[in-house]
PDB file of C-alpha atoms in Angstrom:
ATOM      1  CA  MET A   1      28.503  -3.578  -0.497  1.00  0.00           C
ATOM      2  CA  SER A   2      25.161  -3.541  -2.131  1.00  0.00           C
ATOM      3  CA  ASP A   3      24.278  -7.001  -0.720  1.00  0.00           C
ATOM      4  CA  ASP A   4      24.915  -5.639   2.582  1.00  0.00           C
ATOM      5  CA  ALA A   5      22.551  -2.779   1.967  1.00  0.00           C
ATOM      6  CA  VAL A   6      19.943  -5.169   0.928  1.00  0.00           C
ATOM      7  CA  GLU A   7      20.251  -7.132   4.020  1.00  0.00           C
ATOM      8  CA  VAL A   8      19.981  -4.010   6.205  1.00  0.00           C
ATOM      9  CA  VAL A   9      16.612  -3.333   4.210  1.00  0.00           C
ATOM     10  CA  ARG A  10      15.309  -6.940   4.817  1.00  0.00           C
ATOM     11  CA  ALA A  11      16.262  -6.643   8.590  1.00  0.00           C
ATOM     12  CA  ALA A  12      14.455  -3.228   8.883  1.00  0.00           C
ATOM     13  CA  ILE A  13      11.419  -4.459   7.236  1.00  0.00           C
ATOM     14  CA  ALA A  14      11.463  -7.825   9.422  1.00  0.00           C
ATOM     15  CA  ASP A  15      11.986  -5.653  12.503  1.00  0.00           C
ATOM     16  CA  ALA A  16       8.905  -3.493  11.384  1.00  0.00           C
ATOM     17  CA  VAL A  17       6.793  -6.617  10.892  1.00  0.00           C
ATOM     18  CA  GLY A  18       7.891  -7.685  14.421  1.00  0.00           C
ATOM     19  CA  ARG A  19       7.015  -4.321  16.120  1.00  0.00           C
ATOM     20  CA  LEU A  20       3.733  -3.839  14.275  1.00  0.00           C
ATOM     21  CA  ALA A  21       2.456  -7.387  15.024  1.00  0.00           C
ATOM     22  CA  ALA A  22       3.498  -6.994  18.771  1.00  0.00           C
ATOM     23  CA  ALA A  23       1.852  -3.743  18.929  1.00  0.00           C
ATOM     24  CA  GLY A  24      -1.328  -5.009  17.381  1.00  0.00           C
ATOM     25  CA  ALA A  25      -1.225  -2.330  14.767  1.00  0.00           C
ATOM     26  CA  ARG A  26      -4.176  -1.635  12.581  1.00  0.00           C
ATOM     27  CA  GLU A  27      -4.053  -3.715   9.288  1.00  0.00           C
ATOM     28  CA  GLU A  28      -5.653  -2.832   5.990  1.00  0.00           C
ATOM     29  CA  TRP A  29      -6.635  -5.053   3.187  1.00  0.00           C
ATOM     30  CA  LEU A  30      -4.503  -5.367  -0.074  1.00  0.00           C
ATOM     31  CA  GLY A  31      -6.589  -6.064  -3.178  1.00  0.00           C
ATOM     32  CA  GLU A  32      -6.354  -6.354  -6.869  1.00  0.00           C
ATOM     33  CA  VAL A  33      -8.832  -5.104  -9.334  1.00  0.00           C
ATOM     34  CA  VAL A  34     -10.193  -7.950 -11.392  1.00  0.00           C
ATOM     35  CA  VAL A  35     -12.151  -7.391 -14.627  1.00  0.00           C
ATOM     36  CA  PRO A  36     -14.272 -10.547 -15.214  1.00  0.00           C
ATOM     37  CA  ARG A  37     -14.282 -12.104 -18.623  1.00  0.00           C
ATOM     38  CA  ARG A  38     -17.219 -11.195 -20.971  1.00  0.00           C
ATOM     39  CA  VAL A  39     -19.804 -13.934 -21.052  1.00  0.00           C
ATOM     40  CA  LEU A  40     -21.758 -14.094 -24.252  1.00  0.00           C
ATOM     41  CA  GLY A  41     -20.424 -10.838 -25.252  1.00  0.00           C
ATOM     42  CA  VAL A  42     -21.780  -9.138 -22.012  1.00  0.00           C
ATOM     43  CA  GLY A  43     -19.311  -7.398 -19.787  1.00  0.00           C
ATOM     44  CA  ARG A  44     -19.551  -7.704 -16.034  1.00  0.00           C
ATOM     45  CA  PRO A  45     -18.362  -4.979 -13.561  1.00  0.00           C
ATOM     46  CA  PRO A  46     -15.058  -5.215 -11.937  1.00  0.00           C
ATOM     47  CA  ARG A  47     -14.457  -6.505  -8.411  1.00  0.00           C
ATOM     48  CA  ILE A  48     -11.470  -6.082  -6.018  1.00  0.00           C
ATOM     49  CA  ASP A  49     -10.139  -9.391  -4.718  1.00  0.00           C
ATOM     50  CA  ARG A  50      -8.543  -9.941  -1.562  1.00  0.00           C
ATOM     51  CA  ARG A  51      -4.669 -10.357  -1.742  1.00  0.00           C
ATOM     52  CA  GLY A  52      -3.862 -10.175   1.897  1.00  0.00           C
ATOM     53  CA  ARG A  53      -3.509  -7.975   4.966  1.00  0.00           C
ATOM     54  CA  VAL A  54      -0.976  -5.219   5.217  1.00  0.00           C
ATOM     55  CA  TRP A  55       0.172  -2.206   7.512  1.00  0.00           C
ATOM     56  CA  ARG A  56       0.278   1.075   5.959  1.00  0.00           C
ATOM     57  CA  VAL A  57       3.567   2.557   7.003  1.00  0.00           C
ATOM     58  CA  GLY A  58       3.405   6.039   5.266  1.00  0.00           C
ATOM     59  CA  THR A  59       4.112   5.383   1.416  1.00  0.00           C
ATOM     60  CA  LEU A  60       4.779   1.559   2.017  1.00  0.00           C
ATOM     61  CA  LEU A  61       2.487  -1.150   2.632  1.00  0.00           C
ATOM     62  CA  ILE A  62       4.118  -4.131   4.552  1.00  0.00           C
ATOM     63  CA  ALA A  63       2.667  -7.581   4.863  1.00  0.00           C
ATOM     64  CA  ARG A  64       3.476 -10.197   7.770  1.00  0.00           C
ATOM     65  CA  ASP A  65       5.544 -12.121   5.453  1.00  0.00           C
ATOM     66  CA  GLY A  66       7.817  -9.279   4.738  1.00  0.00           C
ATOM     67  CA  ALA A  67       6.543  -8.331   1.287  1.00  0.00           C
ATOM     68  CA  VAL A  68       6.370  -4.647   0.488  1.00  0.00           C
ATOM     69  CA  HIS A  69       4.325  -2.589  -1.814  1.00  0.00           C
ATOM     70  CA  ALA A  70       4.192   0.999  -2.785  1.00  0.00           C
ATOM     71  CA  VAL A  71       0.940   2.656  -1.853  1.00  0.00           C
ATOM     72  CA  GLY A  72      -1.565   2.843  -4.779  1.00  0.00           C
ATOM     73  CA  THR A  73      -5.195   3.642  -4.392  1.00  0.00           C
ATOM     74  CA  THR A  74      -6.938   3.577  -1.102  1.00  0.00           C
ATOM     75  CA  THR A  75     -10.725   2.990  -0.862  1.00  0.00           C
ATOM     76  CA  ARG A  76     -12.752   2.834   2.311  1.00  0.00           C
ATOM     77  CA  VAL A  77     -15.725   0.398   1.505  1.00  0.00           C
ATOM     78  CA  SER A  78     -19.091   2.411   1.634  1.00  0.00           C
ATOM     79  CA  ASP A  79     -22.415   2.472  -0.264  1.00  0.00           C
ATOM     80  CA  PRO A  80     -21.365   3.506  -3.814  1.00  0.00           C
ATOM     81  CA  GLY A  81     -24.643   4.924  -4.494  1.00  0.00           C
ATOM     82  CA  ARG A  82     -25.791   5.315  -8.024  1.00  0.00           C
ATOM     83  CA  PRO A  83     -23.970   6.885 -10.991  1.00  0.00           C
ATOM     84  CA  GLN A  84     -25.025  10.385 -11.062  1.00  0.00           C
ATOM     85  CA  GLY A  85     -22.922  11.783 -14.304  1.00  0.00           C
ATOM     86  CA  LEU A  86     -20.679  13.877 -11.804  1.00  0.00           C
ATOM     87  CA  THR A  87     -16.975  14.603 -12.506  1.00  0.00           C
ATOM     88  CA  ALA A  88     -14.880  11.753 -13.769  1.00  0.00           C
ATOM     89  CA  SER A  89     -13.030  11.443 -10.508  1.00  0.00           C
ATOM     90  CA  VAL A  90     -16.250  11.235  -8.363  1.00  0.00           C
ATOM     91  CA  GLU A  91     -17.640   8.490 -10.622  1.00  0.00           C
ATOM     92  CA  LEU A  92     -14.098   6.576 -10.444  1.00  0.00           C
ATOM     93  CA  ARG A  93     -14.319   6.726  -6.622  1.00  0.00           C
ATOM     94  CA  ARG A  94     -18.047   5.342  -6.737  1.00  0.00           C
ATOM     95  CA  ALA A  95     -16.858   2.486  -9.080  1.00  0.00           C
ATOM     96  CA  GLU A  96     -14.035   1.618  -6.731  1.00  0.00           C
ATOM     97  CA  ARG A  97     -16.476   1.227  -3.927  1.00  0.00           C
ATOM     98  CA  ALA A  98     -18.736  -0.870  -5.759  1.00  0.00           C
ATOM     99  CA  ALA A  99     -15.851  -2.941  -6.888  1.00  0.00           C
ATOM    100  CA  ALA A 100     -14.866  -3.417  -3.339  1.00  0.00           C
ATOM    101  CA  LEU A 101     -18.313  -4.483  -2.321  1.00  0.00           C
ATOM    102  CA  ALA A 102     -18.402  -6.867  -5.180  1.00  0.00           C
ATOM    103  CA  GLY A 103     -15.269  -8.343  -3.959  1.00  0.00           C
ATOM    104  CA  GLY A 104     -16.781  -9.150  -0.738  1.00  0.00           C
ATOM    105  CA  PHE A 105     -15.277  -6.381   1.593  1.00  0.00           C
ATOM    106  CA  ALA A 106     -17.499  -5.340   4.403  1.00  0.00           C
ATOM    107  CA  LEU A 107     -18.450  -1.729   4.849  1.00  0.00           C
ATOM    108  CA  GLY A 108     -16.041   0.341   6.703  1.00  0.00           C
ATOM    109  CA  GLU A 109     -13.142  -1.777   5.640  1.00  0.00           C
ATOM    110  CA  VAL A 110     -10.023  -0.043   4.039  1.00  0.00           C
ATOM    111  CA  VAL A 111      -8.852  -1.608   0.763  1.00  0.00           C
ATOM    112  CA  ASN A 112      -5.367  -0.796  -1.011  1.00  0.00           C
ATOM    113  CA  HIS A 113      -5.402  -1.493  -4.658  1.00  0.00           C
ATOM    114  CA  GLY A 114      -3.266  -0.513  -7.670  1.00  0.00           C
ATOM    115  CA  THR A 115      -0.181  -0.992  -5.635  1.00  0.00           C
ATOM    116  CA  ALA A 116       3.297  -1.858  -6.958  1.00  0.00           C
ATOM    117  CA  PRO A 117       5.281  -4.680  -5.325  1.00  0.00           C
ATOM    118  CA  ILE A 118       8.733  -3.704  -4.202  1.00  0.00           C
ATOM    119  CA  ALA A 119      11.261  -6.425  -4.627  1.00  0.00           C
ATOM    120  CA  ILE A 120      13.747  -6.380  -1.583  1.00  0.00           C
ATOM    121  CA  ASP A 121      16.716  -7.435  -3.596  1.00  0.00           C
ATOM    122  CA  ALA A 122      19.632  -5.965  -5.697  1.00  0.00           C
ATOM    123  CA  SER A 123      17.166  -4.186  -7.841  1.00  0.00           C
ATOM    124  CA  LEU A 124      16.949  -1.576  -5.094  1.00  0.00           C
ATOM    125  CA  VAL A 125      20.547  -0.473  -5.811  1.00  0.00           C
ATOM    126  CA  ASP A 126      20.615   2.629  -7.854  1.00  0.00           C
ATOM    127  CA  ALA A 127      16.758   2.204  -8.744  1.00  0.00           C
ATOM    128  CA  PRO A 128      15.287   4.968 -10.928  1.00  0.00           C
ATOM    129  CA  ALA A 129      14.862   8.505  -9.190  1.00  0.00           C
ATOM    130  CA  ASP A 130      11.011   7.963  -8.955  1.00  0.00           C
ATOM    131  CA  ALA A 131      11.365   4.607  -7.023  1.00  0.00           C
ATOM    132  CA  VAL A 132       9.603   4.502  -3.653  1.00  0.00           C
ATOM    133  CA  LEU A 133      12.414   2.635  -2.188  1.00  0.00           C
ATOM    134  CA  ALA A 134      15.974   2.729  -3.343  1.00  0.00           C
ATOM    135  CA  ILE A 135      19.571   2.070  -2.157  1.00  0.00           C
ATOM    136  CA  ARG A 136      21.977   4.926  -3.079  1.00  0.00           C
ATOM    137  CA  ASP A 137      25.729   4.823  -1.911  1.00  0.00           C
ATOM    138  CA  GLY A 138      25.006   1.986   0.327  1.00  0.00           C
ATOM    139  CA  VAL A 139      22.032   3.818   2.167  1.00  0.00           C
ATOM    140  CA  ALA A 140      18.315   2.921   1.808  1.00  0.00           C
ATOM    141  CA  TRP A 141      15.996   5.763   0.975  1.00  0.00           C
ATOM    142  CA  VAL A 142      12.215   6.057   0.933  1.00  0.00           C
ATOM    143  CA  ARG A 143      10.366   8.505  -1.340  1.00  0.00           C
ATOM    144  CA  TRP A 144       7.550  10.002   0.686  1.00  0.00           C
ATOM    145  CA  GLY A 145       6.301  12.657  -1.593  1.00  0.00           C
ATOM    146  CA  ARG A 146       5.762  12.907  -5.209  1.00  0.00           C
ATOM    147  CA  THR A 147       9.103  14.205  -6.371  1.00  0.00           C
ATOM    148  CA  ALA A 148      12.541  12.534  -6.051  1.00  0.00           C
ATOM    149  CA  ALA A 149      13.716  15.246  -3.809  1.00  0.00           C
ATOM    150  CA  GLU A 150      11.135  14.226  -1.262  1.00  0.00           C
ATOM    151  CA  ARG A 151      13.239  11.389   0.134  1.00  0.00           C
ATOM    152  CA  THR A 152      14.403  10.309   3.797  1.00  0.00           C
ATOM    153  CA  ARG A 153      16.615   7.668   5.017  1.00  0.00           C
ATOM    154  CA  LEU A 154      14.671   4.220   5.396  1.00  0.00           C
ATOM    155  CA  ASP A 155      15.860   3.971   9.040  1.00  0.00           C
ATOM    156  CA  ALA A 156      14.614   7.360  10.204  1.00  0.00           C
ATOM    157  CA  TYR A 157      11.403   6.935   8.283  1.00  0.00           C
ATOM    158  CA  LEU A 158      10.535   3.775   9.699  1.00  0.00           C
ATOM    159  CA  ALA A 159      11.291   4.924  13.133  1.00  0.00           C
ATOM    160  CA  ASP A 160       8.733   7.811  12.818  1.00  0.00           C
ATOM    161  CA  GLN A 161       6.118   5.850  10.997  1.00  0.00           C
ATOM    162  CA  LEU A 162       6.309   2.895  13.457  1.00  0.00           C
ATOM    163  CA  ASP A 163       6.069   5.127  16.537  1.00  0.00           C
ATOM    164  CA  LEU A 164       2.800   6.483  15.084  1.00  0.00           C
ATOM    165  CA  LEU A 165       1.469   3.159  14.452  1.00  0.00           C
ATOM    166  CA  GLU A 166       2.559   1.706  17.814  1.00  0.00           C
ATOM    167  CA  HIS A 167       1.448   4.663  19.901  1.00  0.00           C
ATOM    168  CA  PRO A 168      -1.380   6.390  17.686  1.00  0.00           C
ATOM    169  CA  PRO A 169      -2.220   9.926  18.861  1.00  0.00           C
ATOM    170  CA  GLN A 170      -5.448  10.293  21.023  1.00  0.00           C
ATOM    171  CA  GLY A 171      -8.390   9.899  18.845  1.00  0.00           C
ATOM    172  CA  ALA A 172      -6.695   8.566  15.680  1.00  0.00           C
TER     173      ALA A 172
END
């Protein structure tokens, strides 16, 4: 039974990839924060390296090869400006923009980093309550909010999200 449910998830992801590719849906970058080694005791600033292109499907990031990640941090590349000693969150966002530029991303590109890969295998069955994607009682569920109660069936979730990506609202 669990093998069947995993195959249903794989098929749903494969269908999503096909639909998004056919629609020419907007892709974003998947990146990984890399902290360079110290050279002669001097640290160098972190950068975000490219790890491929993905479609943002709500709380899921789906690659053309069917790999799935849970959304982490999203950065739109822009001029980071200078440190100004503002709040920690403002300075963190500035540092993320600087790391994206250091990684070679162009201004205006969207980079997803700090993501968590989701294995589409038996580990989805009875996954922890905080898992973004899980199979319970033979049904695949997606956690779309912060709490475990904010879940919906994968099939319904993908239907809604894919429709938005295939037919974006005017001006989106």
